[in-house]
mmCIF file of C-alpha atoms in Angstrom:
data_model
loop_
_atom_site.group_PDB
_atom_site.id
_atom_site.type_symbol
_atom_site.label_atom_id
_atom_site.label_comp_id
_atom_site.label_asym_id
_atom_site.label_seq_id
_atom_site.Cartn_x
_atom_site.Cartn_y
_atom_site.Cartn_z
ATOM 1 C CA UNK A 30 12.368 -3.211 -8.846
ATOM 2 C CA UNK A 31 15.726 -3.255 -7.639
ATOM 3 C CA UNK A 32 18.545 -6.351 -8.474
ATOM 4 C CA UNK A 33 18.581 -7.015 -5.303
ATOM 5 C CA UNK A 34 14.893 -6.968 -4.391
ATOM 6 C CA UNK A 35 14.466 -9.997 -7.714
ATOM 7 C CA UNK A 36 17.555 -11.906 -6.267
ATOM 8 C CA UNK A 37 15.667 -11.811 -2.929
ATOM 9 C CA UNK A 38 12.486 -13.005 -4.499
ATOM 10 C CA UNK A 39 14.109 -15.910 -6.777
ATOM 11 C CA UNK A 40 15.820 -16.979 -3.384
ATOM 12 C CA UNK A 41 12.706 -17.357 -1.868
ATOM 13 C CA UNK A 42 10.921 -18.945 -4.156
ATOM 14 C CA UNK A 43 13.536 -21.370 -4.954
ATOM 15 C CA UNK A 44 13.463 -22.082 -1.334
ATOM 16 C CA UNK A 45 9.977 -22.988 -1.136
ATOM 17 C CA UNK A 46 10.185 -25.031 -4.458
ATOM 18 C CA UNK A 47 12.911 -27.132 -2.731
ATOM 19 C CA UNK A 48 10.044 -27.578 0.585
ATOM 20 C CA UNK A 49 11.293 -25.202 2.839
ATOM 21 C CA UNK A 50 8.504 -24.002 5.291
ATOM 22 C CA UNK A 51 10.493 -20.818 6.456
ATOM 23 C CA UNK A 52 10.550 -19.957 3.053
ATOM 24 C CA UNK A 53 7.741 -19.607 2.848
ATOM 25 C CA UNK A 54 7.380 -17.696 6.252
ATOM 26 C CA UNK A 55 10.557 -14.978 4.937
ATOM 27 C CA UNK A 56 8.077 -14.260 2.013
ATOM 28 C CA UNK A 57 5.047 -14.034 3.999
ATOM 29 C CA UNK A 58 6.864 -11.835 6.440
ATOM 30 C CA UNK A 59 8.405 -9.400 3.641
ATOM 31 C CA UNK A 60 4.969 -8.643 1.772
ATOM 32 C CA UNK A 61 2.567 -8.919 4.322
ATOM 33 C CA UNK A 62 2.938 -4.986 4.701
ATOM 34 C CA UNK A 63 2.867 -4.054 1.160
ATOM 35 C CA UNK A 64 -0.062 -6.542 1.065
ATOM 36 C CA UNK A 65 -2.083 -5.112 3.269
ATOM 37 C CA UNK A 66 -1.266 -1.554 2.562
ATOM 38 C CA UNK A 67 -2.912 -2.412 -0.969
ATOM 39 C CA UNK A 68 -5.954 -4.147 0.108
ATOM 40 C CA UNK A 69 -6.844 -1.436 2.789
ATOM 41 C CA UNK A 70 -6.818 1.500 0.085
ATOM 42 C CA UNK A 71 -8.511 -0.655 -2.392
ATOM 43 C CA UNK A 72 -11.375 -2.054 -0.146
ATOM 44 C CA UNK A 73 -11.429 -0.053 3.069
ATOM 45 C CA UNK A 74 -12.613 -2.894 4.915
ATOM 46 C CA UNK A 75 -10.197 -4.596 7.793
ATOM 47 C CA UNK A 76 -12.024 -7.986 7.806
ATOM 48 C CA UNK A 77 -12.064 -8.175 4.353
ATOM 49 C CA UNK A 78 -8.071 -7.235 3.955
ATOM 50 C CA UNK A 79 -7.274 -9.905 6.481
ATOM 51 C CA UNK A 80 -9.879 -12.354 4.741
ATOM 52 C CA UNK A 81 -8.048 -11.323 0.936
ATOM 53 C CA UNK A 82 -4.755 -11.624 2.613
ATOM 54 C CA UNK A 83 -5.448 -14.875 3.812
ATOM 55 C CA UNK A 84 -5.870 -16.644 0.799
ATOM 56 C CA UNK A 85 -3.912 -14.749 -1.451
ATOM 57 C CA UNK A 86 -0.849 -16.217 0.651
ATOM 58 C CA UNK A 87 -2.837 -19.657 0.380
ATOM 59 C CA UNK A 88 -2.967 -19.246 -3.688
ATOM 60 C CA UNK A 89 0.517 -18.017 -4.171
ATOM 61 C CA UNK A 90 2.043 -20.551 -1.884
ATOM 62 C CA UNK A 91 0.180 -23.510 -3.307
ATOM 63 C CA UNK A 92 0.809 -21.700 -7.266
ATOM 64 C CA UNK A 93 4.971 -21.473 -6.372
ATOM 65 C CA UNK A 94 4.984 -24.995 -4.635
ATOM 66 C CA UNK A 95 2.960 -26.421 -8.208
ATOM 67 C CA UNK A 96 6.248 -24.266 -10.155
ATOM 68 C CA UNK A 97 3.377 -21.950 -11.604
ATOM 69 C CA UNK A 98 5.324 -18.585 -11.260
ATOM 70 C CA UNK A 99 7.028 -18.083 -14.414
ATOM 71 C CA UNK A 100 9.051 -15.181 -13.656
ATOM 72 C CA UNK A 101 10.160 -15.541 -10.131
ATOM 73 C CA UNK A 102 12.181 -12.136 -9.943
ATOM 74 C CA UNK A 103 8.776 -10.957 -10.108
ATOM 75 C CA UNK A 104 7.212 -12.204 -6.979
ATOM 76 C CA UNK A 105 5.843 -9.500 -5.160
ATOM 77 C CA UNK A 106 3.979 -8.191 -8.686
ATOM 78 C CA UNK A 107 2.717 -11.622 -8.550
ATOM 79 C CA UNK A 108 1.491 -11.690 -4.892
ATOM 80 C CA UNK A 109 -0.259 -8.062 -5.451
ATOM 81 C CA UNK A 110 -2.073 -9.310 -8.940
ATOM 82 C CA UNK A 111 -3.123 -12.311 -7.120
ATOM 83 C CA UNK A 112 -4.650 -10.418 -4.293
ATOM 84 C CA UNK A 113 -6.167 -7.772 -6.725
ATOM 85 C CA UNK A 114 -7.597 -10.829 -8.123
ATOM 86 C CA UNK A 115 -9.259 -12.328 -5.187
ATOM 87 C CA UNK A 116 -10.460 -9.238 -4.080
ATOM 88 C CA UNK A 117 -12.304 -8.358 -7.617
ATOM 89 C CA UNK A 118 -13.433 -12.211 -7.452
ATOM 90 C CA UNK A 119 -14.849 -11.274 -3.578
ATOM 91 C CA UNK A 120 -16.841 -8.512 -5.503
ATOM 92 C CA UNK A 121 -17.735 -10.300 -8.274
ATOM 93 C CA UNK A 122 -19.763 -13.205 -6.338
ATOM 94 C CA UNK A 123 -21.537 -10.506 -4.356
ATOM 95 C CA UNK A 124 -22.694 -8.818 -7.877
ATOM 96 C CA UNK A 125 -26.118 -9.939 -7.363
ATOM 97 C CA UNK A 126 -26.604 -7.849 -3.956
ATOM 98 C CA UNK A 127 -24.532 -4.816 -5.491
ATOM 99 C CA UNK A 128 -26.557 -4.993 -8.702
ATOM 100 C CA UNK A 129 -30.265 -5.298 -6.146
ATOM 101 C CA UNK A 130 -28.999 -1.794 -4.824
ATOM 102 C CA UNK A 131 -27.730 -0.034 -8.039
ATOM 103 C CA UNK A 132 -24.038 0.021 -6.227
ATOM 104 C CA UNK A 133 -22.639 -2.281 -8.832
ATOM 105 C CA UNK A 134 -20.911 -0.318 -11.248
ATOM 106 C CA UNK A 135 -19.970 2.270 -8.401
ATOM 107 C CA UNK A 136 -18.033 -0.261 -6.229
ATOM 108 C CA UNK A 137 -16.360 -2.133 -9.217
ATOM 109 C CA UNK A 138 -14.826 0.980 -10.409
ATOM 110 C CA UNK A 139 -13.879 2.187 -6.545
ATOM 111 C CA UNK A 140 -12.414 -1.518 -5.476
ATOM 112 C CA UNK A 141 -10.569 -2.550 -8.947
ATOM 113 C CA UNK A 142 -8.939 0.285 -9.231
ATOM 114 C CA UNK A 143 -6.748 2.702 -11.193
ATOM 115 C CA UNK A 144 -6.008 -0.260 -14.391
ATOM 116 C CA UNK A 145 -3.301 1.913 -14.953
ATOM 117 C CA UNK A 146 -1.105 0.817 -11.967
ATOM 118 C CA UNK A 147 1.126 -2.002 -12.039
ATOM 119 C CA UNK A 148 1.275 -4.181 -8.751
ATOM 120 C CA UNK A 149 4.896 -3.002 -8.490
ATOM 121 C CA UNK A 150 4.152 0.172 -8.980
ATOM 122 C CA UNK A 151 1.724 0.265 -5.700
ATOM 123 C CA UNK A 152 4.182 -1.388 -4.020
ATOM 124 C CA UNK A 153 7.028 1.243 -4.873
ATOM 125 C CA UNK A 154 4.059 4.222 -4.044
ATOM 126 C CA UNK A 155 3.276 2.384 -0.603
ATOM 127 C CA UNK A 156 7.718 1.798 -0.001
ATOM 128 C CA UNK A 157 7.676 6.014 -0.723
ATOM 129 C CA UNK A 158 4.616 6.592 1.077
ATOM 130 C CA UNK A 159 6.429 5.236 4.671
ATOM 131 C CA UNK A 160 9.833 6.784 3.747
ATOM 132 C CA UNK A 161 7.576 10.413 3.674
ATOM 133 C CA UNK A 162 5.833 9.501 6.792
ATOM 134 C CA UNK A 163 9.360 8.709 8.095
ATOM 135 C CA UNK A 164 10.712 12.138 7.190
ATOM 136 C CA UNK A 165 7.784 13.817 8.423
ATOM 137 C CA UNK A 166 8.296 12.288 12.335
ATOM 138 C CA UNK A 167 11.890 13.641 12.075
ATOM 139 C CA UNK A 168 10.675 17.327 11.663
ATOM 140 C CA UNK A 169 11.267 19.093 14.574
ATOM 141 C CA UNK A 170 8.383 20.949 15.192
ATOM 142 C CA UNK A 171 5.459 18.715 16.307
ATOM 143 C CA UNK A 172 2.494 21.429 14.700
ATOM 144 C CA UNK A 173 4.445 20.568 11.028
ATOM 145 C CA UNK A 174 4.145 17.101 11.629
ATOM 146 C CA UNK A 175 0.601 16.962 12.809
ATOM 147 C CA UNK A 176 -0.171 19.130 9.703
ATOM 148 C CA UNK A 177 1.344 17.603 7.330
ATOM 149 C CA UNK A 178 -0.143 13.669 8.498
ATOM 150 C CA UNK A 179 -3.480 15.510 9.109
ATOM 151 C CA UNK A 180 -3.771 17.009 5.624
ATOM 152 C CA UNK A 181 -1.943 14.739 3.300
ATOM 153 C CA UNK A 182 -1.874 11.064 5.050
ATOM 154 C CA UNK A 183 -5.173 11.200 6.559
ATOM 155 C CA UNK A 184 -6.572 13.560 3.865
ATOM 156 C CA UNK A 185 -8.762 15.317 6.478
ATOM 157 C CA UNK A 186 -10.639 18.526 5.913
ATOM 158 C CA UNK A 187 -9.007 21.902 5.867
ATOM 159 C CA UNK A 188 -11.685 23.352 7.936
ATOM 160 C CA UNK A 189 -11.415 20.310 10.975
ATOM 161 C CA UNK A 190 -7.506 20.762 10.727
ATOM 162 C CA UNK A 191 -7.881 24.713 11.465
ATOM 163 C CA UNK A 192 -10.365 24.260 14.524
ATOM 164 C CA UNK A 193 -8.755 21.409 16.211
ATOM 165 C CA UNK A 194 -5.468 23.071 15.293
ATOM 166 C CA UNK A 195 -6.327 26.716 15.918
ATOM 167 C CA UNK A 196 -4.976 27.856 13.034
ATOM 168 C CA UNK A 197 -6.936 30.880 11.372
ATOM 169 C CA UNK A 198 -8.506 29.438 8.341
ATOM 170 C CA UNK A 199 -7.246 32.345 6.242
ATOM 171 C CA UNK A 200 -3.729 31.748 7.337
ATOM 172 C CA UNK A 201 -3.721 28.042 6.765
ATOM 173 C CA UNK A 202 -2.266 27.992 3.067
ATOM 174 C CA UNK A 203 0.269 30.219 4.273
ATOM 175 C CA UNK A 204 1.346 27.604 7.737
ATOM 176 C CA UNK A 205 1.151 24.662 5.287
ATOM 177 C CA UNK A 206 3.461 26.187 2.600
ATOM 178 C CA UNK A 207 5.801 26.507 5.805
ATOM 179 C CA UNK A 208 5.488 23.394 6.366
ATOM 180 C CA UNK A 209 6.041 22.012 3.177
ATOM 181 C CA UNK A 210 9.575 24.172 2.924
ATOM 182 C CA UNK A 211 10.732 22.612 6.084
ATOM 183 C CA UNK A 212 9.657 19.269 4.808
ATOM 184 C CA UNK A 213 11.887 19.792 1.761
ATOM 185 C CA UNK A 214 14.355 20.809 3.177
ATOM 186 C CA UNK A 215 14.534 17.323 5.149
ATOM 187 C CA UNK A 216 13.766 15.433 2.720
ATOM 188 C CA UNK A 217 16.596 16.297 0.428
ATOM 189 C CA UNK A 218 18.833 15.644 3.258
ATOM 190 C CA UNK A 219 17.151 11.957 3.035
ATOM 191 C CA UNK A 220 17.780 11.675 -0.104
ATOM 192 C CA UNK A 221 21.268 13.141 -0.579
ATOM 193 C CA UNK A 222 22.130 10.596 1.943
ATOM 194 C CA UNK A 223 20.908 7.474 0.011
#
């Protein structure tokens, strides 16, 4: 996290301990992406993420407003662990159905998650994750950038990309490597110039 990104949070939190409804809106407004970003690749379920999101901005609100948050530099790990919460919770009271069709053990281990990744941590993964789909609009050929959102954001199949692409399936590894050169290329341009 960076100094500025805590002195934003503490700002914001201070403002909606002193009652300030657009506060509480700038917070809302800065997460909600990151939010939802998390949610979608941990429950792949749109009603549910909007459902989760929902009242994880109900609990964090109401837990800052009651001076609960300890560590206020912290917010957005504590927004993320509150909606990783909620969503385990969501889970949890539907254990009975999951365990009826011998899913339960499956799904707890595909919607909890990797234990191994910090809330800020998916947050800094989904902040890279849009500067590399950023970089990869700005190439210049449109083929590399259907390629490289085909096979590595949307994770589709080698063998759909290569018909609906007509790329020969033997020369794919080759195109993508390609690809992947001209992507580097651009993105060390980004990040020379930051």
């Amino acid at each position: 996290m960076t100094e500025s990104e805590s002195v934003i949070a503490t700002a914001l939190v201070k403002g909606i301990l002193a009652g300030d409804a657009a506060a509480e809106l700038q917070m809302i407004e800065r997460y909600k992406r990151g939010l939802r970003y998390v949610l979608r690749r941990k429950c792949h379920d749109l009603d549910l993420t909007a459902d989760i999101s929902q009242e994880t901005w109900r609990i964090v609100i109401e837990r800052i407003r009651n001076n609960e948050l300890r560590e206020p530099a912290k917010l957005s790990a504590f927004i993320l662990q509150t909606a990783k919460n909620q969503l385990l919770m969501h889970f949890r009271k539907n254990d009975i159905k999951r365990q009826q069709t011998g899913m339960g053990e499956a799904l707890e281990s595909e919607y909890s998650g990797p234990s191994t990744q910090s809330p800020e941590d998916a947050l800094e993964r989904h902040n890279l994750g849009l500067l590399v789909q950023t970089v990869i609009k700005e190439l210049n050929t449109p083929r590399d950038r259907e390629l490289l959102h085909r096979y590595y954001i949307h994770e589709q199949d080698k063998s759909l990309i290569c018909n609906e692409l007509n790329v020969n399936a033997k020369n794919f590894d080759n195109v993508l490597y390609r690809c992947k050169q001209r992507f580097k290329t651009l993105w060390l341009a980004v990040m020379e110039d930051n």
